[in-house]
Amino acid sequence: MKSDNFPIAASVALAVGILQTFLLQYFDAYISAYSPVPIWLASHVVSSFFLLLLLSLYTWTVSILPCLPAAYILCKLRPRKLFVYLILAVVPSFLWQHRLLFIEPARFSHFIVIVDSILPALFMLPAAAAIVRLAQRRKNV
């Protein structure tokens, strides 16, 4: 699927990013509703900071898994321009999810919001792409 036609590959990257955003929203809602891990952590962890740290780590780990197929598609487009494809896939969805940041920045003034919302939205798909690239270099994929 390595494409030499940049406009087509860029369009595919944009479409993959938009589709990934919608699927990840449904996946996150499902995990939030049915996962026993947050309740178990809340009942066994003593300090609130450590609880938030563990919940953030759990969210990152669980959310990177559904990003792997999209990252695989982006890595198959053209490996030299992966950074451009990641920007095309991540930035429009980030702007859509965090549009209130530009309207009302006071909502995003807390550090926890940045860690739990902004950083995962920007770095989950690139982290999944890094995992896929590492697997491809080792000839596993």
Tab-separated table of N, CA and C in Angstrom:
chain	number	residue	atom	x	y	z
A	1	MET	N	0.815	-1.194	0.000
A	1	MET	CA	0.000	0.000	0.000
A	1	MET	C	0.851	1.246	0.000
A	2	LYS	N	2.125	1.132	-0.209
A	2	LYS	CA	2.985	2.298	-0.233
A	2	LYS	C	2.629	3.144	-1.437
A	3	SER	N	2.151	4.337	-1.173
A	3	SER	CA	1.654	5.195	-2.228
A	3	SER	C	2.667	6.283	-2.553
A	4	ASP	N	2.866	6.502	-3.844
A	4	ASP	CA	3.718	7.600	-4.273
A	4	ASP	C	2.906	8.852	-4.537
A	5	ASN	N	1.605	8.751	-4.452
A	5	ASN	CA	0.736	9.887	-4.682
A	5	ASN	C	0.393	10.526	-3.332
A	6	PHE	N	1.030	11.642	-3.027
A	6	PHE	CA	0.874	12.261	-1.713
A	6	PHE	C	-0.555	12.713	-1.423
A	7	PRO	N	-1.289	13.344	-2.362
A	7	PRO	CA	-2.661	13.765	-2.017
A	7	PRO	C	-3.576	12.605	-1.622
A	8	ILE	N	-3.435	11.472	-2.294
A	8	ILE	CA	-4.262	10.318	-1.933
A	8	ILE	C	-3.858	9.782	-0.565
A	9	ALA	N	-2.553	9.670	-0.330
A	9	ALA	CA	-2.075	9.173	0.959
A	9	ALA	C	-2.452	10.129	2.091
A	10	ALA	N	-2.386	11.430	1.829
A	10	ALA	CA	-2.776	12.409	2.848
A	10	ALA	C	-4.266	12.324	3.140
A	11	SER	N	-5.065	12.093	2.112
A	11	SER	CA	-6.507	11.930	2.315
A	11	SER	C	-6.808	10.674	3.126
A	12	VAL	N	-6.085	9.613	2.836
A	12	VAL	CA	-6.258	8.372	3.610
A	12	VAL	C	-5.874	8.603	5.070
A	13	ALA	N	-4.785	9.325	5.313
A	13	ALA	CA	-4.356	9.615	6.684
A	13	ALA	C	-5.402	10.447	7.415
A	14	LEU	N	-5.960	11.422	6.734
A	14	LEU	CA	-7.002	12.259	7.338
A	14	LEU	C	-8.243	11.429	7.652
A	15	ALA	N	-8.650	10.569	6.723
A	15	ALA	CA	-9.823	9.722	6.950
A	15	ALA	C	-9.578	8.729	8.078
A	16	VAL	N	-8.381	8.157	8.138
A	16	VAL	CA	-8.040	7.226	9.215
A	16	VAL	C	-8.086	7.943	10.565
A	17	GLY	N	-7.584	9.166	10.613
A	17	GLY	CA	-7.614	9.940	11.858
A	17	GLY	C	-9.026	10.238	12.323
A	18	ILE	N	-9.903	10.606	11.395
A	18	ILE	CA	-11.289	10.916	11.758
A	18	ILE	C	-12.019	9.652	12.213
A	19	LEU	N	-11.856	8.559	11.469
A	19	LEU	CA	-12.484	7.302	11.855
A	19	LEU	C	-11.947	6.805	13.192
A	20	GLN	N	-10.652	6.953	13.396
A	20	GLN	CA	-10.027	6.542	14.653
A	20	GLN	C	-10.594	7.338	15.832
A	21	THR	N	-10.850	8.617	15.628
A	21	THR	CA	-11.410	9.450	16.689
A	21	THR	C	-12.783	8.942	17.116
A	22	PHE	N	-13.643	8.672	16.148
A	22	PHE	CA	-14.979	8.189	16.488
A	22	PHE	C	-14.942	6.817	17.150
A	23	LEU	N	-14.142	5.921	16.614
A	23	LEU	CA	-14.063	4.583	17.201
A	23	LEU	C	-13.469	4.615	18.605
A	24	LEU	N	-12.487	5.477	18.818
A	24	LEU	CA	-11.877	5.582	20.139
A	24	LEU	C	-12.843	6.171	21.159
A	25	GLN	N	-13.719	7.077	20.741
A	25	GLN	CA	-14.725	7.625	21.648
A	25	GLN	C	-15.675	6.521	22.121
A	26	TYR	N	-16.131	5.681	21.198
A	26	TYR	CA	-17.008	4.572	21.577
A	26	TYR	C	-16.281	3.557	22.439
A	27	PHE	N	-15.043	3.275	22.099
A	27	PHE	CA	-14.251	2.317	22.871
A	27	PHE	C	-14.023	2.825	24.291
A	28	ASP	N	-13.682	4.112	24.431
A	28	ASP	CA	-13.465	4.681	25.762
A	28	ASP	C	-14.741	4.661	26.598
A	29	ALA	N	-15.874	4.941	25.967
A	29	ALA	CA	-17.144	4.897	26.702
A	29	ALA	C	-17.454	3.475	27.158
A	30	TYR	N	-17.191	2.498	26.315
A	30	TYR	CA	-17.432	1.102	26.672
A	30	TYR	C	-16.518	0.667	27.816
A	31	ILE	N	-15.241	1.008	27.723
A	31	ILE	CA	-14.293	0.648	28.788
A	31	ILE	C	-14.670	1.342	30.087
A	32	SER	N	-15.084	2.607	30.014
A	32	SER	CA	-15.480	3.326	31.230
A	32	SER	C	-16.701	2.703	31.887
A	33	ALA	N	-17.607	2.210	31.084
A	33	ALA	CA	-18.836	1.647	31.636
A	33	ALA	C	-18.657	0.241	32.191
A	34	TYR	N	-17.806	-0.571	31.565
A	34	TYR	CA	-17.765	-1.986	31.907
A	34	TYR	C	-16.455	-2.480	32.518
A	35	SER	N	-15.460	-1.636	32.652
A	35	SER	CA	-14.189	-2.104	33.194
A	35	SER	C	-14.200	-2.061	34.723
A	36	PRO	N	-13.816	-3.158	35.369
A	36	PRO	CA	-13.778	-3.168	36.835
A	36	PRO	C	-12.477	-2.580	37.397
A	37	VAL	N	-11.508	-2.284	36.544
A	37	VAL	CA	-10.197	-1.833	37.030
A	37	VAL	C	-10.271	-0.499	37.778
A	38	PRO	N	-10.955	0.554	37.270
A	38	PRO	CA	-11.006	1.801	38.048
A	38	PRO	C	-11.643	1.646	39.424
A	39	ILE	N	-12.692	0.834	39.528
A	39	ILE	CA	-13.336	0.613	40.832
A	39	ILE	C	-12.390	-0.139	41.756
A	40	TRP	N	-11.706	-1.137	41.216
A	40	TRP	CA	-10.757	-1.897	42.011
A	40	TRP	C	-9.617	-0.998	42.480
A	41	LEU	N	-9.093	-0.152	41.596
A	41	LEU	CA	-8.017	0.759	41.992
A	41	LEU	C	-8.496	1.755	43.048
A	42	ALA	N	-9.703	2.274	42.897
A	42	ALA	CA	-10.224	3.240	43.864
A	42	ALA	C	-10.400	2.619	45.239
A	43	SER	N	-10.700	1.335	45.298
A	43	SER	CA	-10.898	0.700	46.597
A	43	SER	C	-9.595	0.223	47.236
A	44	HIS	N	-8.510	0.134	46.464
A	44	HIS	CA	-7.266	-0.398	47.016
A	44	HIS	C	-6.118	0.615	47.104
A	45	VAL	N	-6.243	1.750	46.468
A	45	VAL	CA	-5.161	2.738	46.479
A	45	VAL	C	-5.476	3.788	47.536
A	46	VAL	N	-4.462	4.141	48.320
A	46	VAL	CA	-4.680	5.025	49.455
A	46	VAL	C	-4.703	6.495	49.045
A	47	SER	N	-3.693	6.968	48.328
A	47	SER	CA	-3.614	8.398	48.019
A	47	SER	C	-4.278	8.720	46.689
A	48	SER	N	-4.849	9.912	46.609
A	48	SER	CA	-5.560	10.301	45.392
A	48	SER	C	-4.597	10.568	44.237
A	49	PHE	N	-3.401	11.081	44.529
A	49	PHE	CA	-2.432	11.327	43.464
A	49	PHE	C	-1.990	10.017	42.822
A	50	PHE	N	-1.718	9.015	43.635
A	50	PHE	CA	-1.307	7.716	43.120
A	50	PHE	C	-2.446	7.057	42.340
A	51	LEU	N	-3.682	7.251	42.800
A	51	LEU	CA	-4.843	6.732	42.082
A	51	LEU	C	-4.956	7.378	40.708
A	52	LEU	N	-4.809	8.698	40.641
A	52	LEU	CA	-4.876	9.385	39.351
A	52	LEU	C	-3.741	8.961	38.427
A	53	LEU	N	-2.576	8.738	38.993
A	53	LEU	CA	-1.443	8.278	38.195
A	53	LEU	C	-1.706	6.887	37.615
A	54	LEU	N	-2.210	5.978	38.439
A	54	LEU	CA	-2.513	4.624	37.967
A	54	LEU	C	-3.657	4.615	36.960
A	55	LEU	N	-4.679	5.443	37.190
A	55	LEU	CA	-5.783	5.514	36.235
A	55	LEU	C	-5.322	6.092	34.897
A	56	SER	N	-4.443	7.078	34.939
A	56	SER	CA	-3.911	7.638	33.686
A	56	SER	C	-3.082	6.604	32.945
A	57	LEU	N	-2.271	5.849	33.661
A	57	LEU	CA	-1.469	4.800	33.039
A	57	LEU	C	-2.361	3.713	32.446
A	58	TYR	N	-3.402	3.346	33.157
A	58	TYR	CA	-4.357	2.346	32.662
A	58	TYR	C	-5.063	2.861	31.408
A	59	THR	N	-5.492	4.111	31.422
A	59	THR	CA	-6.179	4.689	30.274
A	59	THR	C	-5.271	4.724	29.054
A	60	TRP	N	-4.018	5.131	29.258
A	60	TRP	CA	-3.061	5.168	28.149
A	60	TRP	C	-2.845	3.772	27.583
A	61	THR	N	-2.654	2.794	28.442
A	61	THR	CA	-2.383	1.438	27.979
A	61	THR	C	-3.572	0.862	27.226
A	62	VAL	N	-4.757	1.037	27.762
A	62	VAL	CA	-5.950	0.494	27.138
A	62	VAL	C	-6.281	1.252	25.850
A	63	SER	N	-6.002	2.537	25.787
A	63	SER	CA	-6.349	3.330	24.610
A	63	SER	C	-5.348	3.182	23.473
A	64	ILE	N	-4.154	2.745	23.744
A	64	ILE	CA	-3.186	2.542	22.666
A	64	ILE	C	-3.542	1.299	21.853
A	65	LEU	N	-4.129	0.309	22.487
A	65	LEU	CA	-4.474	-0.932	21.780
A	65	LEU	C	-5.403	-0.709	20.580
A	66	PRO	N	-6.504	0.040	20.696
A	66	PRO	CA	-7.332	0.240	19.499
A	66	PRO	C	-6.699	1.195	18.475
A	67	CYS	N	-5.646	1.874	18.847
A	67	CYS	CA	-4.944	2.744	17.896
A	67	CYS	C	-3.990	1.969	16.996
A	68	LEU	N	-3.681	0.728	17.336
A	68	LEU	CA	-2.713	-0.052	16.569
A	68	LEU	C	-3.138	-0.306	15.114
A	69	PRO	N	-4.409	-0.631	14.812
A	69	PRO	CA	-4.761	-0.795	13.396
A	69	PRO	C	-4.600	0.489	12.580
A	70	ALA	N	-5.004	1.615	13.147
A	70	ALA	CA	-4.836	2.890	12.436
A	70	ALA	C	-3.359	3.216	12.258
A	71	ALA	N	-2.566	2.934	13.257
A	71	ALA	CA	-1.127	3.174	13.147
A	71	ALA	C	-0.508	2.268	12.094
A	72	TYR	N	-0.992	1.048	11.989
A	72	TYR	CA	-0.488	0.126	10.969
A	72	TYR	C	-0.797	0.651	9.567
A	73	ILE	N	-2.004	1.148	9.382
A	73	ILE	CA	-2.373	1.721	8.076
A	73	ILE	C	-1.493	2.923	7.758
A	74	LEU	N	-1.280	3.799	8.735
A	74	LEU	CA	-0.439	4.977	8.494
A	74	LEU	C	1.008	4.588	8.211
A	75	CYS	N	1.499	3.558	8.863
A	75	CYS	CA	2.882	3.117	8.610
A	75	CYS	C	3.033	2.474	7.241
A	76	LYS	N	1.957	1.942	6.693
A	76	LYS	CA	2.022	1.326	5.372
A	76	LYS	C	1.909	2.344	4.235
A	77	LEU	N	1.510	3.577	4.517
A	77	LEU	CA	1.367	4.571	3.448
A	77	LEU	C	2.717	4.908	2.816
A	78	ARG	N	3.567	5.527	3.565
A	78	ARG	CA	4.926	5.813	3.116
A	78	ARG	C	5.739	6.126	4.363
A	79	PRO	N	6.651	5.254	4.735
A	79	PRO	CA	7.342	5.410	6.014
A	79	PRO	C	8.146	6.704	6.148
A	80	ARG	N	8.624	7.249	5.049
A	80	ARG	CA	9.429	8.471	5.167
A	80	ARG	C	8.601	9.666	5.604
A	81	LYS	N	7.329	9.661	5.264
A	81	LYS	CA	6.458	10.793	5.600
A	81	LYS	C	5.488	10.450	6.724
A	82	LEU	N	5.867	9.553	7.581
A	82	LEU	CA	4.987	9.134	8.666
A	82	LEU	C	4.640	10.298	9.585
A	83	PHE	N	5.593	11.181	9.826
A	83	PHE	CA	5.331	12.330	10.698
A	83	PHE	C	4.220	13.213	10.116
A	84	VAL	N	4.241	13.427	8.814
A	84	VAL	CA	3.205	14.235	8.165
A	84	VAL	C	1.857	13.536	8.264
A	85	TYR	N	1.844	12.229	8.054
A	85	TYR	CA	0.590	11.486	8.139
A	85	TYR	C	0.038	11.463	9.558
A	86	LEU	N	0.920	11.385	10.536
A	86	LEU	CA	0.461	11.436	11.926
A	86	LEU	C	-0.135	12.796	12.260
A	87	ILE	N	0.472	13.850	11.760
A	87	ILE	CA	-0.097	15.191	11.979
A	87	ILE	C	-1.471	15.291	11.333
A	88	LEU	N	-1.596	14.795	10.105
A	88	LEU	CA	-2.890	14.841	9.421
A	88	LEU	C	-3.944	13.989	10.123
A	89	ALA	N	-3.534	12.951	10.787
A	89	ALA	CA	-4.490	12.087	11.481
A	89	ALA	C	-4.847	12.605	12.866
A	90	VAL	N	-3.913	13.259	13.536
A	90	VAL	CA	-4.127	13.643	14.936
A	90	VAL	C	-4.690	15.059	15.088
A	91	VAL	N	-4.179	16.003	14.355
A	91	VAL	CA	-4.539	17.411	14.584
A	91	VAL	C	-6.021	17.706	14.342
A	92	PRO	N	-6.642	17.256	13.240
A	92	PRO	CA	-8.084	17.569	13.096
A	92	PRO	C	-8.947	16.980	14.213
A	93	SER	N	-8.644	15.759	14.629
A	93	SER	CA	-9.435	15.179	15.711
A	93	SER	C	-9.162	15.894	17.032
A	94	PHE	N	-7.909	16.306	17.247
A	94	PHE	CA	-7.598	17.057	18.459
A	94	PHE	C	-8.348	18.383	18.470
A	95	LEU	N	-8.356	19.073	17.340
A	95	LEU	CA	-9.066	20.356	17.269
A	95	LEU	C	-10.561	20.177	17.493
A	96	TRP	N	-11.121	19.087	16.991
A	96	TRP	CA	-12.543	18.842	17.194
A	96	TRP	C	-12.845	18.492	18.653
A	97	GLN	N	-12.046	17.629	19.253
A	97	GLN	CA	-12.300	17.207	20.623
A	97	GLN	C	-12.058	18.329	21.626
A	98	HIS	N	-11.122	19.216	21.337
A	98	HIS	CA	-10.754	20.268	22.283
A	98	HIS	C	-11.084	21.656	21.763
A	99	ARG	N	-12.174	21.767	21.030
A	99	ARG	CA	-12.569	23.068	20.486
A	99	ARG	C	-12.943	24.050	21.589
A	100	LEU	N	-13.391	23.557	22.731
A	100	LEU	CA	-13.724	24.448	23.836
A	100	LEU	C	-12.487	25.090	24.460
A	101	LEU	N	-11.344	24.494	24.234
A	101	LEU	CA	-10.092	25.059	24.730
A	101	LEU	C	-9.856	26.443	24.135
A	102	PHE	N	-10.242	26.613	22.877
A	102	PHE	CA	-10.036	27.898	22.215
A	102	PHE	C	-11.135	28.896	22.542
A	103	ILE	N	-12.312	28.394	22.933
A	103	ILE	CA	-13.418	29.275	23.289
A	103	ILE	C	-13.335	29.684	24.752
A	104	GLU	N	-13.063	28.720	25.626
A	104	GLU	CA	-13.034	28.962	27.063
A	104	GLU	C	-11.794	28.315	27.673
A	105	PRO	N	-10.626	28.971	27.599
A	105	PRO	CA	-9.389	28.352	28.075
A	105	PRO	C	-9.339	28.108	29.583
A	106	ALA	N	-10.189	28.749	30.348
A	106	ALA	CA	-10.169	28.567	31.799
A	106	ALA	C	-10.550	27.138	32.200
A	107	ARG	N	-11.309	26.457	31.363
A	107	ARG	CA	-11.679	25.075	31.665
A	107	ARG	C	-10.478	24.151	31.682
A	108	PHE	N	-9.457	24.480	30.924
A	108	PHE	CA	-8.294	23.616	30.784
A	108	PHE	C	-7.099	24.135	31.575
A	109	SER	N	-7.354	24.850	32.646
A	109	SER	CA	-6.257	25.425	33.415
A	109	SER	C	-5.661	24.441	34.427
A	110	HIS	N	-6.349	23.379	34.733
A	110	HIS	CA	-5.851	22.412	35.710
A	110	HIS	C	-4.887	21.430	35.054
A	111	PHE	N	-3.882	21.045	35.796
A	111	PHE	CA	-2.856	20.142	35.292
A	111	PHE	C	-3.424	18.763	34.971
A	112	ILE	N	-4.367	18.298	35.757
A	112	ILE	CA	-4.938	16.963	35.563
A	112	ILE	C	-5.674	16.879	34.223
A	113	VAL	N	-6.330	17.951	33.821
A	113	VAL	CA	-7.035	17.959	32.537
A	113	VAL	C	-6.041	17.819	31.398
A	114	ILE	N	-4.893	18.460	31.538
A	114	ILE	CA	-3.868	18.360	30.498
A	114	ILE	C	-3.351	16.928	30.404
A	115	VAL	N	-3.104	16.303	31.540
A	115	VAL	CA	-2.575	14.945	31.546
A	115	VAL	C	-3.620	13.945	31.076
A	116	ASP	N	-4.873	14.112	31.480
A	116	ASP	CA	-5.904	13.131	31.158
A	116	ASP	C	-6.591	13.343	29.818
A	117	SER	N	-6.477	14.519	29.234
A	117	SER	CA	-7.225	14.790	28.019
A	117	SER	C	-6.344	15.210	26.849
A	118	ILE	N	-5.539	16.216	27.048
A	118	ILE	CA	-4.794	16.800	25.935
A	118	ILE	C	-3.638	15.907	25.501
A	119	LEU	N	-2.832	15.436	26.433
A	119	LEU	CA	-1.686	14.605	26.066
A	119	LEU	C	-2.089	13.278	25.416
A	120	PRO	N	-3.090	12.553	25.934
A	120	PRO	CA	-3.483	11.333	25.230
A	120	PRO	C	-4.022	11.598	23.825
A	121	ALA	N	-4.769	12.673	23.662
A	121	ALA	CA	-5.308	12.974	22.335
A	121	ALA	C	-4.197	13.259	21.333
A	122	LEU	N	-3.108	13.825	21.790
A	122	LEU	CA	-2.006	14.145	20.888
A	122	LEU	C	-1.032	12.989	20.684
A	123	PHE	N	-0.862	12.133	21.674
A	123	PHE	CA	0.238	11.176	21.617
A	123	PHE	C	-0.151	9.698	21.585
A	124	MET	N	-1.440	9.344	21.623
A	124	MET	CA	-1.793	7.919	21.589
A	124	MET	C	-1.514	7.303	20.222
A	125	LEU	N	-1.945	7.965	19.163
A	125	LEU	CA	-1.699	7.426	17.827
A	125	LEU	C	-0.212	7.440	17.466
A	126	PRO	N	0.550	8.503	17.786
A	126	PRO	CA	1.997	8.417	17.544
A	126	PRO	C	2.690	7.330	18.367
A	127	ALA	N	2.228	7.089	19.585
A	127	ALA	CA	2.816	6.012	20.385
A	127	ALA	C	2.505	4.653	19.749
A	128	ALA	N	1.293	4.484	19.262
A	128	ALA	CA	0.939	3.237	18.580
A	128	ALA	C	1.740	3.085	17.288
A	129	ALA	N	1.967	4.192	16.582
A	129	ALA	CA	2.778	4.142	15.359
A	129	ALA	C	4.224	3.776	15.688
A	130	ALA	N	4.731	4.258	16.804
A	130	ALA	CA	6.093	3.892	17.214
A	130	ALA	C	6.182	2.398	17.533
A	131	ILE	N	5.142	1.852	18.150
A	131	ILE	CA	5.122	0.416	18.442
A	131	ILE	C	5.074	-0.388	17.149
A	132	VAL	N	4.253	0.053	16.198
A	132	VAL	CA	4.160	-0.652	14.917
A	132	VAL	C	5.475	-0.566	14.159
A	133	ARG	N	6.096	0.612	14.148
A	133	ARG	CA	7.385	0.763	13.447
A	133	ARG	C	8.457	-0.112	14.085
A	134	LEU	N	8.459	-0.193	15.399
A	134	LEU	CA	9.418	-1.059	16.085
A	134	LEU	C	9.184	-2.517	15.726
A	135	ALA	N	7.912	-2.917	15.660
A	135	ALA	CA	7.592	-4.297	15.269
A	135	ALA	C	7.971	-4.564	13.818
A	136	GLN	N	7.781	-3.570	12.950
A	136	GLN	CA	8.146	-3.739	11.543
A	136	GLN	C	9.663	-3.836	11.372
A	137	ARG	N	10.393	-3.090	12.149
A	137	ARG	CA	11.844	-3.163	12.058
A	137	ARG	C	12.366	-4.513	12.518
A	138	ARG	N	11.673	-5.129	13.437
A	138	ARG	CA	12.075	-6.451	13.914
A	138	ARG	C	11.479	-7.563	13.061
A	139	LYS	N	10.784	-7.174	12.002
A	139	LYS	CA	10.186	-8.106	11.027
A	139	LYS	C	9.095	-8.984	11.618
A	140	ASN	N	8.397	-8.459	12.615
A	140	ASN	CA	7.293	-9.215	13.188
A	140	ASN	C	5.999	-8.971	12.435
A	141	VAL	N	5.883	-7.830	11.769
A	141	VAL	CA	4.629	-7.484	11.081
A	141	VAL	C	4.896	-7.413	9.603
